């Protein structure tokens, strides 16, 4: 746990009780700043969320990030969001964290 948040409850309950709710508000503001100020400059002249392949790690016929890789990345992100929503909903309903749900 982060210093100062040792007494915060686990899971979704951390959003409703201090100091977890305060920490979440600070995190929300920090992420918003990065999204609006820093990441906006990296995606100029591209569609939203398209940062390309900045490290040139993908070997494709076009020499980098192409439509196929973008679709694979978007679909993987969508599946991850569905899994995260399922885990958060189960935590809210049962009160068990992700590992406890499988036991």
mmCIF file of N, CA and C in Angstrom:
data_model
loop_
_atom_site.group_PDB
_atom_site.id
_atom_site.type_symbol
_atom_site.label_atom_id
_atom_site.label_comp_id
_atom_site.label_asym_id
_atom_site.label_seq_id
_atom_site.Cartn_x
_atom_site.Cartn_y
_atom_site.Cartn_z
ATOM 1 N N UNK A 1 0.823 -1.192 0.000
ATOM 2 C CA UNK A 1 0.000 0.000 0.000
ATOM 3 C C UNK A 1 0.861 1.246 0.000
ATOM 4 N N UNK A 2 0.280 2.309 -0.549
ATOM 5 C CA UNK A 2 0.980 3.578 -0.570
ATOM 6 C C UNK A 2 0.988 4.182 0.835
ATOM 7 N N UNK A 3 2.047 4.895 1.180
ATOM 8 C CA UNK A 3 2.081 5.541 2.500
ATOM 9 C C UNK A 3 0.902 6.507 2.666
ATOM 10 N N UNK A 4 0.262 6.412 3.805
ATOM 11 C CA UNK A 4 -0.899 7.255 4.084
ATOM 12 C C UNK A 4 -2.219 6.591 3.737
ATOM 13 N N UNK A 5 -2.171 5.474 3.001
ATOM 14 C CA UNK A 5 -3.398 4.786 2.591
ATOM 15 C C UNK A 5 -3.502 3.387 3.205
ATOM 16 N N UNK A 6 -2.763 3.142 4.276
ATOM 17 C CA UNK A 6 -2.790 1.818 4.898
ATOM 18 C C UNK A 6 -4.165 1.466 5.449
ATOM 19 N N UNK A 7 -4.928 2.465 5.891
ATOM 20 C CA UNK A 7 -6.234 2.215 6.474
ATOM 21 C C UNK A 7 -7.380 2.220 5.477
ATOM 22 N N UNK A 8 -7.090 2.426 4.211
ATOM 23 C CA UNK A 8 -8.157 2.467 3.203
ATOM 24 C C UNK A 8 -8.703 1.063 2.970
ATOM 25 N N UNK A 9 -10.010 0.934 2.799
ATOM 26 C CA UNK A 9 -10.587 -0.384 2.528
ATOM 27 C C UNK A 9 -10.197 -0.881 1.138
ATOM 28 N N UNK A 10 -10.412 -2.162 0.909
ATOM 29 C CA UNK A 10 -10.090 -2.765 -0.381
ATOM 30 C C UNK A 10 -11.237 -2.612 -1.364
ATOM 31 N N UNK A 11 -10.908 -2.720 -2.636
ATOM 32 C CA UNK A 11 -11.905 -2.784 -3.691
ATOM 33 C C UNK A 11 -12.664 -1.493 -3.913
ATOM 34 N N UNK A 12 -13.923 -1.649 -4.307
ATOM 35 C CA UNK A 12 -14.767 -0.513 -4.660
ATOM 36 C C UNK A 12 -15.057 0.357 -3.439
ATOM 37 N N UNK A 13 -15.055 -0.242 -2.248
ATOM 38 C CA UNK A 13 -15.326 0.540 -1.036
ATOM 39 C C UNK A 13 -14.288 1.637 -0.819
ATOM 40 N N UNK A 14 -13.087 1.497 -1.397
ATOM 41 C CA UNK A 14 -12.057 2.525 -1.240
ATOM 42 C C UNK A 14 -12.488 3.848 -1.868
ATOM 43 N N UNK A 15 -13.394 3.811 -2.847
ATOM 44 C CA UNK A 15 -13.864 5.041 -3.498
ATOM 45 C C UNK A 15 -14.874 5.806 -2.659
ATOM 46 N N UNK A 16 -15.447 5.161 -1.673
ATOM 47 C CA UNK A 16 -16.501 5.798 -0.886
ATOM 48 C C UNK A 16 -16.041 6.253 0.487
ATOM 49 N N UNK A 17 -14.836 5.876 0.905
ATOM 50 C CA UNK A 17 -14.355 6.226 2.240
ATOM 51 C C UNK A 17 -12.989 6.880 2.155
ATOM 52 N N UNK A 18 -12.756 7.842 3.042
ATOM 53 C CA UNK A 18 -11.433 8.496 3.101
ATOM 54 C C UNK A 18 -10.444 7.511 3.717
ATOM 55 N N UNK A 19 -9.197 7.517 3.369
ATOM 56 C CA UNK A 19 -8.482 8.385 2.459
ATOM 57 C C UNK A 19 -8.490 7.887 1.005
ATOM 58 N N UNK A 20 -9.152 6.765 0.740
ATOM 59 C CA UNK A 20 -9.181 6.231 -0.622
ATOM 60 C C UNK A 20 -9.853 7.151 -1.614
ATOM 61 N N UNK A 21 -10.936 7.786 -1.205
ATOM 62 C CA UNK A 21 -11.638 8.687 -2.122
ATOM 63 C C UNK A 21 -10.797 9.925 -2.439
ATOM 64 N N UNK A 22 -10.049 10.412 -1.458
ATOM 65 C CA UNK A 22 -9.167 11.555 -1.689
ATOM 66 C C UNK A 22 -8.037 11.178 -2.649
ATOM 67 N N UNK A 23 -7.463 10.000 -2.452
ATOM 68 C CA UNK A 23 -6.409 9.531 -3.341
ATOM 69 C C UNK A 23 -6.904 9.334 -4.752
ATOM 70 N N UNK A 24 -8.133 8.828 -4.902
ATOM 71 C CA UNK A 24 -8.695 8.647 -6.232
ATOM 72 C C UNK A 24 -8.928 9.991 -6.914
ATOM 73 N N UNK A 25 -9.388 10.978 -6.169
ATOM 74 C CA UNK A 25 -9.603 12.307 -6.744
ATOM 75 C C UNK A 25 -8.284 12.899 -7.233
ATOM 76 N N UNK A 26 -7.217 12.746 -6.455
ATOM 77 C CA UNK A 26 -5.894 13.240 -6.888
ATOM 78 C C UNK A 26 -5.419 12.502 -8.128
ATOM 79 N N UNK A 27 -5.602 11.182 -8.164
ATOM 80 C CA UNK A 27 -5.211 10.392 -9.326
ATOM 81 C C UNK A 27 -6.007 10.802 -10.559
ATOM 82 N N UNK A 28 -7.299 11.054 -10.389
ATOM 83 C CA UNK A 28 -8.163 11.483 -11.487
ATOM 84 C C UNK A 28 -7.681 12.809 -12.073
ATOM 85 N N UNK A 29 -7.323 13.754 -11.219
ATOM 86 C CA UNK A 29 -6.820 15.044 -11.692
ATOM 87 C C UNK A 29 -5.469 14.905 -12.391
ATOM 88 N N UNK A 30 -4.600 14.065 -11.876
ATOM 89 C CA UNK A 30 -3.287 13.846 -12.489
ATOM 90 C C UNK A 30 -3.412 13.205 -13.873
ATOM 91 N N UNK A 31 -4.252 12.194 -13.986
ATOM 92 C CA UNK A 31 -4.465 11.544 -15.278
ATOM 93 C C UNK A 31 -5.114 12.509 -16.262
ATOM 94 N N UNK A 32 -6.047 13.318 -15.801
ATOM 95 C CA UNK A 32 -6.676 14.311 -16.667
ATOM 96 C C UNK A 32 -5.672 15.317 -17.202
ATOM 97 N N UNK A 33 -4.733 15.734 -16.346
ATOM 98 C CA UNK A 33 -3.698 16.655 -16.793
ATOM 99 C C UNK A 33 -2.848 16.025 -17.894
ATOM 100 N N UNK A 34 -2.403 14.785 -17.689
ATOM 101 C CA UNK A 34 -1.589 14.129 -18.705
ATOM 102 C C UNK A 34 -2.360 13.924 -19.999
ATOM 103 N N UNK A 35 -3.624 13.566 -19.887
ATOM 104 C CA UNK A 35 -4.441 13.325 -21.084
ATOM 105 C C UNK A 35 -4.638 14.599 -21.891
ATOM 106 N N UNK A 36 -4.896 15.708 -21.217
ATOM 107 C CA UNK A 36 -5.214 16.951 -21.914
ATOM 108 C C UNK A 36 -3.994 17.763 -22.317
ATOM 109 N N UNK A 37 -2.895 17.656 -21.603
ATOM 110 C CA UNK A 37 -1.733 18.502 -21.874
ATOM 111 C C UNK A 37 -0.592 17.765 -22.575
ATOM 112 N N UNK A 38 -0.254 16.581 -22.119
ATOM 113 C CA UNK A 38 0.942 15.907 -22.628
ATOM 114 C C UNK A 38 0.614 14.953 -23.772
ATOM 115 N N UNK A 39 -0.361 14.083 -23.590
ATOM 116 C CA UNK A 39 -0.675 13.093 -24.626
ATOM 117 C C UNK A 39 -1.319 13.710 -25.852
ATOM 118 N N UNK A 40 -1.960 14.853 -25.691
ATOM 119 C CA UNK A 40 -2.589 15.509 -26.846
ATOM 120 C C UNK A 40 -1.545 15.921 -27.878
ATOM 121 N N UNK A 41 -0.361 16.291 -27.427
ATOM 122 C CA UNK A 41 0.706 16.668 -28.355
ATOM 123 C C UNK A 41 1.262 15.466 -29.113
ATOM 124 N N UNK A 42 1.207 14.280 -28.519
ATOM 125 C CA UNK A 42 1.772 13.086 -29.150
ATOM 126 C C UNK A 42 0.898 12.534 -30.270
ATOM 127 N N UNK A 43 -0.380 12.852 -30.267
ATOM 128 C CA UNK A 43 -1.269 12.294 -31.287
ATOM 129 C C UNK A 43 -1.724 13.330 -32.316
ATOM 130 N N UNK A 44 -0.951 14.375 -32.504
ATOM 131 C CA UNK A 44 -1.301 15.371 -33.522
ATOM 132 C C UNK A 44 -1.320 14.734 -34.905
ATOM 133 N N UNK A 45 -2.269 15.134 -35.718
ATOM 134 C CA UNK A 45 -2.445 14.669 -37.095
ATOM 135 C C UNK A 45 -2.789 13.178 -37.187
ATOM 136 N N UNK A 46 -3.174 12.561 -36.093
ATOM 137 C CA UNK A 46 -3.627 11.172 -36.088
ATOM 138 C C UNK A 46 -5.021 11.113 -35.476
ATOM 139 N N UNK A 47 -5.707 9.977 -35.687
ATOM 140 C CA UNK A 47 -6.990 9.797 -35.036
ATOM 141 C C UNK A 47 -6.758 9.627 -33.528
ATOM 142 N N UNK A 48 -7.774 9.889 -32.692
ATOM 143 C CA UNK A 48 -7.602 9.816 -31.244
ATOM 144 C C UNK A 48 -7.093 8.453 -30.789
ATOM 145 N N UNK A 49 -6.106 8.473 -29.924
ATOM 146 C CA UNK A 49 -5.541 7.242 -29.387
ATOM 147 C C UNK A 49 -4.466 6.603 -30.231
ATOM 148 N N UNK A 50 -4.211 7.132 -31.417
ATOM 149 C CA UNK A 50 -3.209 6.545 -32.301
ATOM 150 C C UNK A 50 -1.864 7.216 -32.060
ATOM 151 N N UNK A 51 -1.011 6.539 -31.304
ATOM 152 C CA UNK A 51 0.333 7.029 -31.058
ATOM 153 C C UNK A 51 1.335 6.356 -31.983
ATOM 154 N N UNK A 52 0.835 5.477 -32.857
ATOM 155 C CA UNK A 52 1.711 4.779 -33.783
ATOM 156 C C UNK A 52 2.575 3.753 -33.067
ATOM 157 N N UNK A 53 3.759 3.544 -33.565
ATOM 158 C CA UNK A 53 4.725 2.626 -32.973
ATOM 159 C C UNK A 53 5.973 3.432 -32.631
ATOM 160 N N UNK A 54 5.992 4.126 -31.490
ATOM 161 C CA UNK A 54 7.098 5.038 -31.204
ATOM 162 C C UNK A 54 8.448 4.344 -31.066
ATOM 163 N N UNK A 55 8.476 3.071 -30.683
ATOM 164 C CA UNK A 55 9.743 2.360 -30.507
ATOM 165 C C UNK A 55 10.115 1.510 -31.714
ATOM 166 N N UNK A 56 9.268 1.517 -32.754
ATOM 167 C CA UNK A 56 9.507 0.766 -34.002
ATOM 168 C C UNK A 56 9.793 -0.709 -33.711
ATOM 169 N N UNK A 57 8.914 -1.317 -32.936
ATOM 170 C CA UNK A 57 9.090 -2.711 -32.545
ATOM 171 C C UNK A 57 8.293 -3.676 -33.408
ATOM 172 N N UNK A 58 7.334 -3.186 -34.187
ATOM 173 C CA UNK A 58 6.455 -4.048 -34.965
ATOM 174 C C UNK A 58 7.006 -4.199 -36.374
ATOM 175 N N UNK A 59 7.224 -5.428 -36.783
ATOM 176 C CA UNK A 59 7.693 -5.697 -38.144
ATOM 177 C C UNK A 59 6.474 -5.989 -39.019
ATOM 178 N N UNK A 60 6.159 -5.104 -39.937
ATOM 179 C CA UNK A 60 5.050 -5.307 -40.867
ATOM 180 C C UNK A 60 5.526 -4.971 -42.272
ATOM 181 N N UNK A 61 4.658 -5.262 -43.239
ATOM 182 C CA UNK A 61 5.002 -4.966 -44.627
ATOM 183 C C UNK A 61 5.123 -3.464 -44.861
ATOM 184 N N UNK A 62 4.378 -2.682 -44.101
ATOM 185 C CA UNK A 62 4.428 -1.231 -44.276
ATOM 186 C C UNK A 62 5.554 -0.598 -43.463
ATOM 187 N N UNK A 63 6.312 -1.428 -42.738
ATOM 188 C CA UNK A 63 7.430 -0.895 -41.975
ATOM 189 C C UNK A 63 7.077 -0.409 -40.591
ATOM 190 N N UNK A 64 5.899 -0.740 -40.094
ATOM 191 C CA UNK A 64 5.526 -0.300 -38.751
ATOM 192 C C UNK A 64 4.059 -0.493 -38.469
ATOM 193 N N UNK A 65 3.491 0.461 -37.802
ATOM 194 C CA UNK A 65 2.116 0.410 -37.303
ATOM 195 C C UNK A 65 1.145 0.609 -38.456
ATOM 196 N N UNK A 66 0.324 -0.408 -38.749
ATOM 197 C CA UNK A 66 -0.629 -0.297 -39.845
ATOM 198 C C UNK A 66 -2.047 -0.579 -39.348
ATOM 199 N N UNK A 67 -2.992 -0.627 -40.271
ATOM 200 C CA UNK A 67 -4.411 -0.800 -39.928
ATOM 201 C C UNK A 67 -4.667 -2.113 -39.185
ATOM 202 N N UNK A 68 -3.998 -3.184 -39.589
ATOM 203 C CA UNK A 68 -4.190 -4.495 -38.937
ATOM 204 C C UNK A 68 -3.747 -4.430 -37.473
ATOM 205 N N UNK A 69 -2.568 -3.869 -37.226
ATOM 206 C CA UNK A 69 -2.080 -3.776 -35.858
ATOM 207 C C UNK A 69 -2.961 -2.858 -35.017
ATOM 208 N N UNK A 70 -3.468 -1.802 -35.599
ATOM 209 C CA UNK A 70 -4.357 -0.907 -34.866
ATOM 210 C C UNK A 70 -5.634 -1.626 -34.464
ATOM 211 N N UNK A 71 -6.217 -2.408 -35.372
ATOM 212 C CA UNK A 71 -7.433 -3.163 -35.039
ATOM 213 C C UNK A 71 -7.158 -4.210 -33.968
ATOM 214 N N UNK A 72 -6.016 -4.889 -34.036
ATOM 215 C CA UNK A 72 -5.664 -5.849 -32.992
ATOM 216 C C UNK A 72 -5.537 -5.163 -31.632
ATOM 217 N N UNK A 73 -4.895 -4.014 -31.617
ATOM 218 C CA UNK A 73 -4.720 -3.271 -30.379
ATOM 219 C C UNK A 73 -6.055 -2.779 -29.807
ATOM 220 N N UNK A 74 -6.932 -2.270 -30.667
ATOM 221 C CA UNK A 74 -8.244 -1.802 -30.205
ATOM 222 C C UNK A 74 -9.091 -2.944 -29.660
ATOM 223 N N UNK A 75 -9.095 -4.077 -30.351
ATOM 224 C CA UNK A 75 -9.889 -5.215 -29.888
ATOM 225 C C UNK A 75 -9.353 -5.778 -28.576
ATOM 226 N N UNK A 76 -8.042 -5.822 -28.411
ATOM 227 C CA UNK A 76 -7.455 -6.275 -27.158
ATOM 228 C C UNK A 76 -7.837 -5.334 -26.020
ATOM 229 N N UNK A 77 -7.814 -4.036 -26.270
ATOM 230 C CA UNK A 77 -8.205 -3.070 -25.256
ATOM 231 C C UNK A 77 -9.667 -3.189 -24.876
ATOM 232 N N UNK A 78 -10.516 -3.436 -25.859
ATOM 233 C CA UNK A 78 -11.953 -3.600 -25.575
ATOM 234 C C UNK A 78 -12.209 -4.828 -24.718
ATOM 235 N N UNK A 79 -11.537 -5.932 -25.024
ATOM 236 C CA UNK A 79 -11.703 -7.152 -24.229
ATOM 237 C C UNK A 79 -11.198 -6.929 -22.802
ATOM 238 N N UNK A 80 -10.091 -6.212 -22.648
ATOM 239 C CA UNK A 80 -9.565 -5.920 -21.319
ATOM 240 C C UNK A 80 -10.548 -5.066 -20.518
ATOM 241 N N UNK A 81 -11.218 -4.108 -21.175
ATOM 242 C CA UNK A 81 -12.205 -3.277 -20.478
ATOM 243 C C UNK A 81 -13.393 -4.108 -20.013
ATOM 244 N N UNK A 82 -13.841 -5.051 -20.824
ATOM 245 C CA UNK A 82 -14.954 -5.918 -20.424
ATOM 246 C C UNK A 82 -14.555 -6.746 -19.206
ATOM 247 N N UNK A 83 -13.333 -7.282 -19.216
ATOM 248 C CA UNK A 83 -12.857 -8.056 -18.073
ATOM 249 C C UNK A 83 -12.739 -7.211 -16.813
ATOM 250 N N UNK A 84 -12.248 -5.986 -16.950
ATOM 251 C CA UNK A 84 -12.120 -5.101 -15.791
ATOM 252 C C UNK A 84 -13.490 -4.731 -15.236
ATOM 253 N N UNK A 85 -14.444 -4.444 -16.108
ATOM 254 C CA UNK A 85 -15.799 -4.109 -15.651
ATOM 255 C C UNK A 85 -16.417 -5.298 -14.924
ATOM 256 N N UNK A 86 -16.202 -6.501 -15.436
ATOM 257 C CA UNK A 86 -16.717 -7.698 -14.772
ATOM 258 C C UNK A 86 -16.116 -7.890 -13.390
ATOM 259 N N UNK A 87 -14.812 -7.684 -13.267
ATOM 260 C CA UNK A 87 -14.151 -7.832 -11.979
ATOM 261 C C UNK A 87 -14.618 -6.768 -10.990
ATOM 262 N N UNK A 88 -14.763 -5.531 -11.444
ATOM 263 C CA UNK A 88 -15.224 -4.447 -10.562
ATOM 264 C C UNK A 88 -16.658 -4.690 -10.117
ATOM 265 N N UNK A 89 -17.513 -5.146 -11.030
ATOM 266 C CA UNK A 89 -18.903 -5.433 -10.675
ATOM 267 C C UNK A 89 -18.987 -6.567 -9.671
ATOM 268 N N UNK A 90 -18.208 -7.623 -9.878
ATOM 269 C CA UNK A 90 -18.211 -8.747 -8.936
ATOM 270 C C UNK A 90 -17.682 -8.318 -7.581
ATOM 271 N N UNK A 91 -16.677 -7.451 -7.541
ATOM 272 C CA UNK A 91 -16.159 -6.939 -6.277
ATOM 273 C C UNK A 91 -17.216 -6.127 -5.551
ATOM 274 N N UNK A 92 -17.939 -5.301 -6.277
ATOM 275 C CA UNK A 92 -18.996 -4.495 -5.665
ATOM 276 C C UNK A 92 -20.109 -5.383 -5.111
ATOM 277 N N UNK A 93 -20.461 -6.434 -5.850
ATOM 278 C CA UNK A 93 -21.578 -7.293 -5.454
ATOM 279 C C UNK A 93 -21.212 -8.230 -4.307
ATOM 280 N N UNK A 94 -20.021 -8.853 -4.374
ATOM 281 C CA UNK A 94 -19.642 -9.865 -3.388
ATOM 282 C C UNK A 94 -18.753 -9.330 -2.276
ATOM 283 N N UNK A 95 -18.021 -8.232 -2.529
ATOM 284 C CA UNK A 95 -17.081 -7.727 -1.541
ATOM 285 C C UNK A 95 -15.738 -8.449 -1.573
ATOM 286 N N UNK A 96 -15.570 -9.378 -2.495
ATOM 287 C CA UNK A 96 -14.316 -10.123 -2.618
ATOM 288 C C UNK A 96 -13.457 -9.492 -3.705
ATOM 289 N N UNK A 97 -12.127 -9.519 -3.505
ATOM 290 C CA UNK A 97 -11.258 -8.979 -4.557
ATOM 291 C C UNK A 97 -11.110 -10.007 -5.682
ATOM 292 N N UNK A 98 -10.345 -9.653 -6.711
ATOM 293 C CA UNK A 98 -10.255 -10.491 -7.909
ATOM 294 C C UNK A 98 -9.707 -11.882 -7.594
ATOM 295 N N UNK A 99 -8.718 -11.983 -6.719
ATOM 296 C CA UNK A 99 -8.148 -13.295 -6.398
ATOM 297 C C UNK A 99 -9.085 -14.119 -5.530
ATOM 298 N N UNK A 100 -9.759 -13.495 -4.587
ATOM 299 C CA UNK A 100 -10.684 -14.211 -3.702
ATOM 300 C C UNK A 100 -11.892 -14.741 -4.467
ATOM 301 N N UNK A 101 -12.277 -14.107 -5.568
ATOM 302 C CA UNK A 101 -13.434 -14.553 -6.344
ATOM 303 C C UNK A 101 -13.202 -15.925 -6.964
ATOM 304 N N UNK A 102 -11.947 -16.287 -7.218
ATOM 305 C CA UNK A 102 -11.622 -17.563 -7.870
ATOM 306 C C UNK A 102 -11.408 -18.706 -6.893
ATOM 307 N N UNK A 103 -11.462 -18.442 -5.597
ATOM 308 C CA UNK A 103 -11.225 -19.514 -4.601
ATOM 309 C C UNK A 103 -12.520 -20.158 -4.188
#
